[in-house]
PDB file of C-alpha atoms in Angstrom:
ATOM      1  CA  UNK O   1     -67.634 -50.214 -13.696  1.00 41.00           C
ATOM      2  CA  UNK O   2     -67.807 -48.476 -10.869  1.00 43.00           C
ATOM      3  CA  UNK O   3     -64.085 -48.172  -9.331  1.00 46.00           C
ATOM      4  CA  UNK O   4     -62.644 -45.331  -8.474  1.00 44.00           C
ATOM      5  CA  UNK O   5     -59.361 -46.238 -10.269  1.00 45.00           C
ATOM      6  CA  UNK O   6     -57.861 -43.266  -8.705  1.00 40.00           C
ATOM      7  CA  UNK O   7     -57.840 -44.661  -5.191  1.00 55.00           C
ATOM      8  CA  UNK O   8     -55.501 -48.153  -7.014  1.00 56.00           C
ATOM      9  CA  UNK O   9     -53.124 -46.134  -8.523  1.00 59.00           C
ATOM     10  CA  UNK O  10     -50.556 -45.980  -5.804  1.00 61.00           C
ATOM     11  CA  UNK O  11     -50.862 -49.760  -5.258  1.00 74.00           C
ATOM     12  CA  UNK O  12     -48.648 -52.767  -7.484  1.00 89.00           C
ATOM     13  CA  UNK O  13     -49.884 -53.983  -9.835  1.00 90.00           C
ATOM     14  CA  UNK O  14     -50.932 -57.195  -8.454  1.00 94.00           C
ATOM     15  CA  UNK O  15     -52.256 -55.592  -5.534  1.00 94.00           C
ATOM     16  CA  UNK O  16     -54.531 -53.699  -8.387  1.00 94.00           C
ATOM     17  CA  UNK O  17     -55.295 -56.819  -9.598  1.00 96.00           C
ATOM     18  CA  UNK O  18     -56.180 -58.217  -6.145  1.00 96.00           C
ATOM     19  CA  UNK O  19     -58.455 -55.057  -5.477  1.00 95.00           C
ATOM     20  CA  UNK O  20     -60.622 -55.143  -8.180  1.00 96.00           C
ATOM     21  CA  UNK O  21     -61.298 -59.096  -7.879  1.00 97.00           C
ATOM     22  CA  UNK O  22     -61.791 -58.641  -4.547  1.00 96.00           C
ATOM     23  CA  UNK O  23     -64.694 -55.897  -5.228  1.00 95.00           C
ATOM     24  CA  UNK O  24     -66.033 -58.010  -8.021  1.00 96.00           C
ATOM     25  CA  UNK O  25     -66.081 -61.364  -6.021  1.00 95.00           C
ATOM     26  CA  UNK O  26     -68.042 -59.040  -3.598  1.00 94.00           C
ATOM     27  CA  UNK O  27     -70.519 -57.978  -6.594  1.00 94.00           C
ATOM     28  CA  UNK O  28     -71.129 -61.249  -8.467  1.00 94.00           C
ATOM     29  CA  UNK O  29     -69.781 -63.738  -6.349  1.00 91.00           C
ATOM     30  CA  UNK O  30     -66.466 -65.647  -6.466  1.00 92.00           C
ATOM     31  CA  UNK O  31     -68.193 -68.465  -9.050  1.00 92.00           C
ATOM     32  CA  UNK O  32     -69.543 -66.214 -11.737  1.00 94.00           C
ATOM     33  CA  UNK O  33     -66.922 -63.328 -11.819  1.00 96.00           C
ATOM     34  CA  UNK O  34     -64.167 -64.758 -14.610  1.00 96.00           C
ATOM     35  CA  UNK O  35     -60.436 -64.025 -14.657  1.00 97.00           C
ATOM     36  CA  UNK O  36     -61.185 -61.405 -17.929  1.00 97.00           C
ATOM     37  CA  UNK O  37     -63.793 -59.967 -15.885  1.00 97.00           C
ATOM     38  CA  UNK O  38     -61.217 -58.631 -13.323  1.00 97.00           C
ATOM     39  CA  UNK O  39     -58.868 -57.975 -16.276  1.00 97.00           C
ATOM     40  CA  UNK O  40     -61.237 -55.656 -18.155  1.00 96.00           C
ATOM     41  CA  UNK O  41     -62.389 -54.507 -14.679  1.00 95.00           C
ATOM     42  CA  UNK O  42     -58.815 -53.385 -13.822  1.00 93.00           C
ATOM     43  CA  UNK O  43     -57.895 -52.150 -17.347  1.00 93.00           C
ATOM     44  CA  UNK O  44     -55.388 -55.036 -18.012  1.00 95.00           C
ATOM     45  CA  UNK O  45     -54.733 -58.299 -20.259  1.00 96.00           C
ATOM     46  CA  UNK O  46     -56.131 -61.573 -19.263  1.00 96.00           C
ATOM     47  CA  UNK O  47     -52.391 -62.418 -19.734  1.00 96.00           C
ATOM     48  CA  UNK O  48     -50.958 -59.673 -17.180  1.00 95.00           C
ATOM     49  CA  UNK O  49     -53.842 -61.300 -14.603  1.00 96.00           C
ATOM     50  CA  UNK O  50     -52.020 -64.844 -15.026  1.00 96.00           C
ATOM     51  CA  UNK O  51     -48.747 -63.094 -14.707  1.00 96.00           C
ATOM     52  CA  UNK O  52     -49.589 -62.287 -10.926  1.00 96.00           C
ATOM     53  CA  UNK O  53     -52.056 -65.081 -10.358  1.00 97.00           C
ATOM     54  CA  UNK O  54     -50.939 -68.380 -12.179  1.00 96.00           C
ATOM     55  CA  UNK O  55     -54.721 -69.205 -11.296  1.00 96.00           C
ATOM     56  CA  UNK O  56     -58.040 -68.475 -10.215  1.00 95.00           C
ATOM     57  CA  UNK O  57     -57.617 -70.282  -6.917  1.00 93.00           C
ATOM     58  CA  UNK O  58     -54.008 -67.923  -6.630  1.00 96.00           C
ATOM     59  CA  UNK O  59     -55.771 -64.801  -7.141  1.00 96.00           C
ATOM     60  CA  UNK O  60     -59.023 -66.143  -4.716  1.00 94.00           C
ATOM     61  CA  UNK O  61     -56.382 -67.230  -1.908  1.00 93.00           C
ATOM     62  CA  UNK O  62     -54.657 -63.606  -2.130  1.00 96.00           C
ATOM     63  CA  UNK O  63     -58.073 -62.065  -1.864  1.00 96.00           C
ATOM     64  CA  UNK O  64     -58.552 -63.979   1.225  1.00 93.00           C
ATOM     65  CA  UNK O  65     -55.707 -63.262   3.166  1.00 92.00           C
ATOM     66  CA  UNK O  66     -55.690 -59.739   2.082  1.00 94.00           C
ATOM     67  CA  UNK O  67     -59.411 -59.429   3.742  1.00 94.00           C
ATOM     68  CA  UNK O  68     -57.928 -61.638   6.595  1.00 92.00           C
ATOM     69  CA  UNK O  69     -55.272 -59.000   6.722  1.00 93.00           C
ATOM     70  CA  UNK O  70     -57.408 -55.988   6.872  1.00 94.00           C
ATOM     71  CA  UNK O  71     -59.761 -57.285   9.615  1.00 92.00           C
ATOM     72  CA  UNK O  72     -56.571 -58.334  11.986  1.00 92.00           C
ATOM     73  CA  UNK O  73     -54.924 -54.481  11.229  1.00 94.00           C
ATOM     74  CA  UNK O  74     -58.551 -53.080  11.753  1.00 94.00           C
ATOM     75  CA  UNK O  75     -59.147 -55.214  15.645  1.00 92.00           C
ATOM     76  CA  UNK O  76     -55.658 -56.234  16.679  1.00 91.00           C
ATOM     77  CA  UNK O  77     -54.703 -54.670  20.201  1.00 91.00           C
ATOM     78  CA  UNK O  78     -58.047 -52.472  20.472  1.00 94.00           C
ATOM     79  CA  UNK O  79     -59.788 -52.229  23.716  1.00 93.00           C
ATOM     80  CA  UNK O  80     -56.605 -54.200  25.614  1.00 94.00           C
ATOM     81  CA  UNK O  81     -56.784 -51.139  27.724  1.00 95.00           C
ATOM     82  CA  UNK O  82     -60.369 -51.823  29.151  1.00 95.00           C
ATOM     83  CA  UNK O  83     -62.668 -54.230  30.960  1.00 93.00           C
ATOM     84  CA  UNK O  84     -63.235 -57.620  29.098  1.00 89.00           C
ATOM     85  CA  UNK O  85     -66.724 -56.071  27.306  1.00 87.00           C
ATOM     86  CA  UNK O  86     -65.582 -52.293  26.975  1.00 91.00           C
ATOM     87  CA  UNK O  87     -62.985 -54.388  24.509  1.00 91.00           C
ATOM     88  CA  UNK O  88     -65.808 -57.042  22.798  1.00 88.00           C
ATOM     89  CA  UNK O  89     -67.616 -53.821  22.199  1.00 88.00           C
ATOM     90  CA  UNK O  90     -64.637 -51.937  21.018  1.00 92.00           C
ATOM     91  CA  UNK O  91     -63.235 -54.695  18.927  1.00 90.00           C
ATOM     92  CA  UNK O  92     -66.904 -54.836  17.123  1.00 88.00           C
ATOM     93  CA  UNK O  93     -66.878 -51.298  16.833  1.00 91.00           C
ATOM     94  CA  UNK O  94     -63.691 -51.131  14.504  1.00 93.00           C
ATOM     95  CA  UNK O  95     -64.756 -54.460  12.678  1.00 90.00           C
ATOM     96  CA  UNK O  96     -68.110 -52.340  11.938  1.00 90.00           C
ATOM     97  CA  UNK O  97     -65.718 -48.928  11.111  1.00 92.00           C
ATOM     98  CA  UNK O  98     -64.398 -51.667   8.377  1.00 93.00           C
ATOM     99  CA  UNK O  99     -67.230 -52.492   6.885  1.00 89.00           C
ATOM    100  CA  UNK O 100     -68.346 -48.708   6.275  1.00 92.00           C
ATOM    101  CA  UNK O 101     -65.132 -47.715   5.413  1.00 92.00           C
ATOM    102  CA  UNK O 102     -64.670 -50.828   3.160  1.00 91.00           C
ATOM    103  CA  UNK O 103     -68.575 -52.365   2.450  1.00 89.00           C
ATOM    104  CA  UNK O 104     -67.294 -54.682  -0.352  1.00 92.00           C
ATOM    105  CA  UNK O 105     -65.682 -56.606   2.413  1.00 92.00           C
ATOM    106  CA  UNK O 106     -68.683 -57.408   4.254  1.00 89.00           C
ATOM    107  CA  UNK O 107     -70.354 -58.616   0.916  1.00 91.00           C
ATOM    108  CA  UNK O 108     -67.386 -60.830  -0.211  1.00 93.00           C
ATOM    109  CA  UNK O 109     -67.675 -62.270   2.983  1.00 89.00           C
ATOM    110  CA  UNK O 110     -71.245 -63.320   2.699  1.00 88.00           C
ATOM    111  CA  UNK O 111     -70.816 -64.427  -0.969  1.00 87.00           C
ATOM    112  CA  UNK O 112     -67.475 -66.798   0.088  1.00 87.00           C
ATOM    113  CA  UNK O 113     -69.703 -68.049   3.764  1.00 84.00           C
ATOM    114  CA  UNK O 114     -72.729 -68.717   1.143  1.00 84.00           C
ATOM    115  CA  UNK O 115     -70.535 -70.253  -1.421  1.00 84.00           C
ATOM    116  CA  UNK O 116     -70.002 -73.159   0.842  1.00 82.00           C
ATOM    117  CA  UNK O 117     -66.651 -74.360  -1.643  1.00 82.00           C
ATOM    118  CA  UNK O 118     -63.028 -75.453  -0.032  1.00 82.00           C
ATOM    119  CA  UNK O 119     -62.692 -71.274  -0.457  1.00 82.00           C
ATOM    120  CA  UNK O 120     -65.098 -70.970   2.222  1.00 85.00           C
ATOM    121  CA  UNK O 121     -63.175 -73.369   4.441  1.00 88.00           C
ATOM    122  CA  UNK O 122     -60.313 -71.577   3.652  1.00 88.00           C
ATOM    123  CA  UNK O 123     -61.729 -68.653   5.181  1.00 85.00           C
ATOM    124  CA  UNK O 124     -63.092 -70.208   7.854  1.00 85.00           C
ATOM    125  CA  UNK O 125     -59.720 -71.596   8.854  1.00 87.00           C
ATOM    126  CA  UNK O 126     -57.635 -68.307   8.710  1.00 87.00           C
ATOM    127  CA  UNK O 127     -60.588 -66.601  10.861  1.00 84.00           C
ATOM    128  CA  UNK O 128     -59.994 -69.543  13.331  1.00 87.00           C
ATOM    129  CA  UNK O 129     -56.526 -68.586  13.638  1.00 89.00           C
ATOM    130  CA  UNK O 130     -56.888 -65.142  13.612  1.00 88.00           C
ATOM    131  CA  UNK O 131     -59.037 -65.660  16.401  1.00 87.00           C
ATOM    132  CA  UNK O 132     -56.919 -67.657  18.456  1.00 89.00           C
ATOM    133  CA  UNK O 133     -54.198 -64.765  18.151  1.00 90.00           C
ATOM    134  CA  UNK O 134     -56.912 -62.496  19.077  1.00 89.00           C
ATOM    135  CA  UNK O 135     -57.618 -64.265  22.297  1.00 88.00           C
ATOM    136  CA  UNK O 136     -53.578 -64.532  23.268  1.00 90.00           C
ATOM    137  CA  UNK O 137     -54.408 -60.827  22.944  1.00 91.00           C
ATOM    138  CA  UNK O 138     -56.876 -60.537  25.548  1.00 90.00           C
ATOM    139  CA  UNK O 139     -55.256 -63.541  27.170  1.00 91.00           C
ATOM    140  CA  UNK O 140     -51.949 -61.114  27.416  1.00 93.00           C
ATOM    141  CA  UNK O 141     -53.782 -57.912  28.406  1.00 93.00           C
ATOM    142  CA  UNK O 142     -55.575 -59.923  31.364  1.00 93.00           C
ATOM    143  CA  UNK O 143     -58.322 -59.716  30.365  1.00 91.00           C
ATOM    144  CA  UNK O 144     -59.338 -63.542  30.069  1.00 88.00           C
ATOM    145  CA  UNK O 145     -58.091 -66.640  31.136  1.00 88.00           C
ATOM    146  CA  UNK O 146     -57.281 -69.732  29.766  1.00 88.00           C
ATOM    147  CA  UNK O 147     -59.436 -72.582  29.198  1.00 85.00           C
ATOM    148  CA  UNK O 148     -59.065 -75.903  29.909  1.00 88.00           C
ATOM    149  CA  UNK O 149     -60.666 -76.745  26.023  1.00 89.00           C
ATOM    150  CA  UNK O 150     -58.812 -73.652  24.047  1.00 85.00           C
ATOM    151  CA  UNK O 151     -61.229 -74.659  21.265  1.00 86.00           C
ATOM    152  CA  UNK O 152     -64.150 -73.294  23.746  1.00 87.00           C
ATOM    153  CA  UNK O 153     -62.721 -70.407  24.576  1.00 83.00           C
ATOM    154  CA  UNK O 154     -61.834 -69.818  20.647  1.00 84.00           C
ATOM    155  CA  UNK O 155     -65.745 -70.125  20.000  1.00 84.00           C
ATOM    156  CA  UNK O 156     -66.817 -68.105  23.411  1.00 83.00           C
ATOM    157  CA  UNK O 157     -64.859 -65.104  22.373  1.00 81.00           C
ATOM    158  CA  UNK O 158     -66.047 -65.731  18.588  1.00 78.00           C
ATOM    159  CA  UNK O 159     -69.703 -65.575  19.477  1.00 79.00           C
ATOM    160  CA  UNK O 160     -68.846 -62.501  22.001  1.00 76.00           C
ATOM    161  CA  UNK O 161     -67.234 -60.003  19.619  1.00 73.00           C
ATOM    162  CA  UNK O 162     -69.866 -61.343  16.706  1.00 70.00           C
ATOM    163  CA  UNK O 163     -73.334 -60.707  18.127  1.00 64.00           C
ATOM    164  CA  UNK O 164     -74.983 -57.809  18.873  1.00 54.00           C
ATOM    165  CA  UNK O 165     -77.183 -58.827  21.180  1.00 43.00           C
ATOM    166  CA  UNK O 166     -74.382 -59.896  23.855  1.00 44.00           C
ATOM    167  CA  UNK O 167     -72.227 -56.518  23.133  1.00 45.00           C
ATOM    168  CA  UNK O 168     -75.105 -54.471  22.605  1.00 46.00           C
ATOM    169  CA  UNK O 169     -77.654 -54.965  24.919  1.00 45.00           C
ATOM    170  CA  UNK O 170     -81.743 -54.360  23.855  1.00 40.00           C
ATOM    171  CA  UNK O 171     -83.420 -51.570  24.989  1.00 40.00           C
TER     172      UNK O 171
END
């Protein structure tokens, strides 16, 4: 339906697995897309699914952390070589690269945020963290310091690298 099954061949077969529920929770939703959905969608048993993913929660958790995974690889260390907003901007700039390289991430995203189920929370909780590793980052580099809240300067730097408006300035 869609998948280029070409580009999953050279992955496990759980990864597989992982890939096309991740693409299909980024179609439908994570609610309405069914463990035989990604099955069929991926060319394997229902069975063979349950194999790698005892459940639906499994497989949505391994999702997660693989999207967690690919937005850390895709930011981690960028811009620790400039000012404090050359690397905001830079930072946004290969979270954006991401999303064009991979738009199905962008879309689960939205559907899991929308969703507004412990999933969602999940997410929310491993971006949190990521986050805070991010900042040591900067933190490291010198290119911020601490605060006396860390929780403030988790949400400053959150609100910096996500809008536009304070990277990107109108003209």
């Amino acid at each position: 339906e869609g998948f280029v099954r070409a580009h999953f061949d050279d992955l496990a077969p759980a990864a597989q697995i992982r890939e096309f529920a991740l693409r299909l929770f980024a179609e439908n939703g994570i609610a309405t897309t069914s463990m035989r959905m990604i099955a069929a969608a991926a060319g394997v048993s229902p069975s063979a699914v349950v194999h790698h993913y005892k459940t639906k929660a499994d497989l949505e958790r391994a999702v997660q952390e693989s999207v967690v995974a690919r937005i850390r690889n895709a930011i981690h260390g960028v811009g620790t070589d400039q000012d404090l907003m050359g690397a905001l901007t830079s930072r946004r700039q290969a979270f954006d690269e991401l999303v064009r390289a991979e738009p199905y991430v962008n879309s689960y995203l939205r559907h899991l945020i929308a969703s507004g189920d412990s999933g969602s929370v999940e997410m929310f909780q491993l971006q949190i963290a990521m986050v805070r590793e991010e900042l040591g980052t900067l933190l490291d580099a010198g290119l911020v310091r601490e605060f006396e809240d860390p929780e403030v300067g988790i949400m400053l730097y959150w609100l910096l690298v996500s809008s536009r408006i304070l990277i990107r300035p109108l003209i």
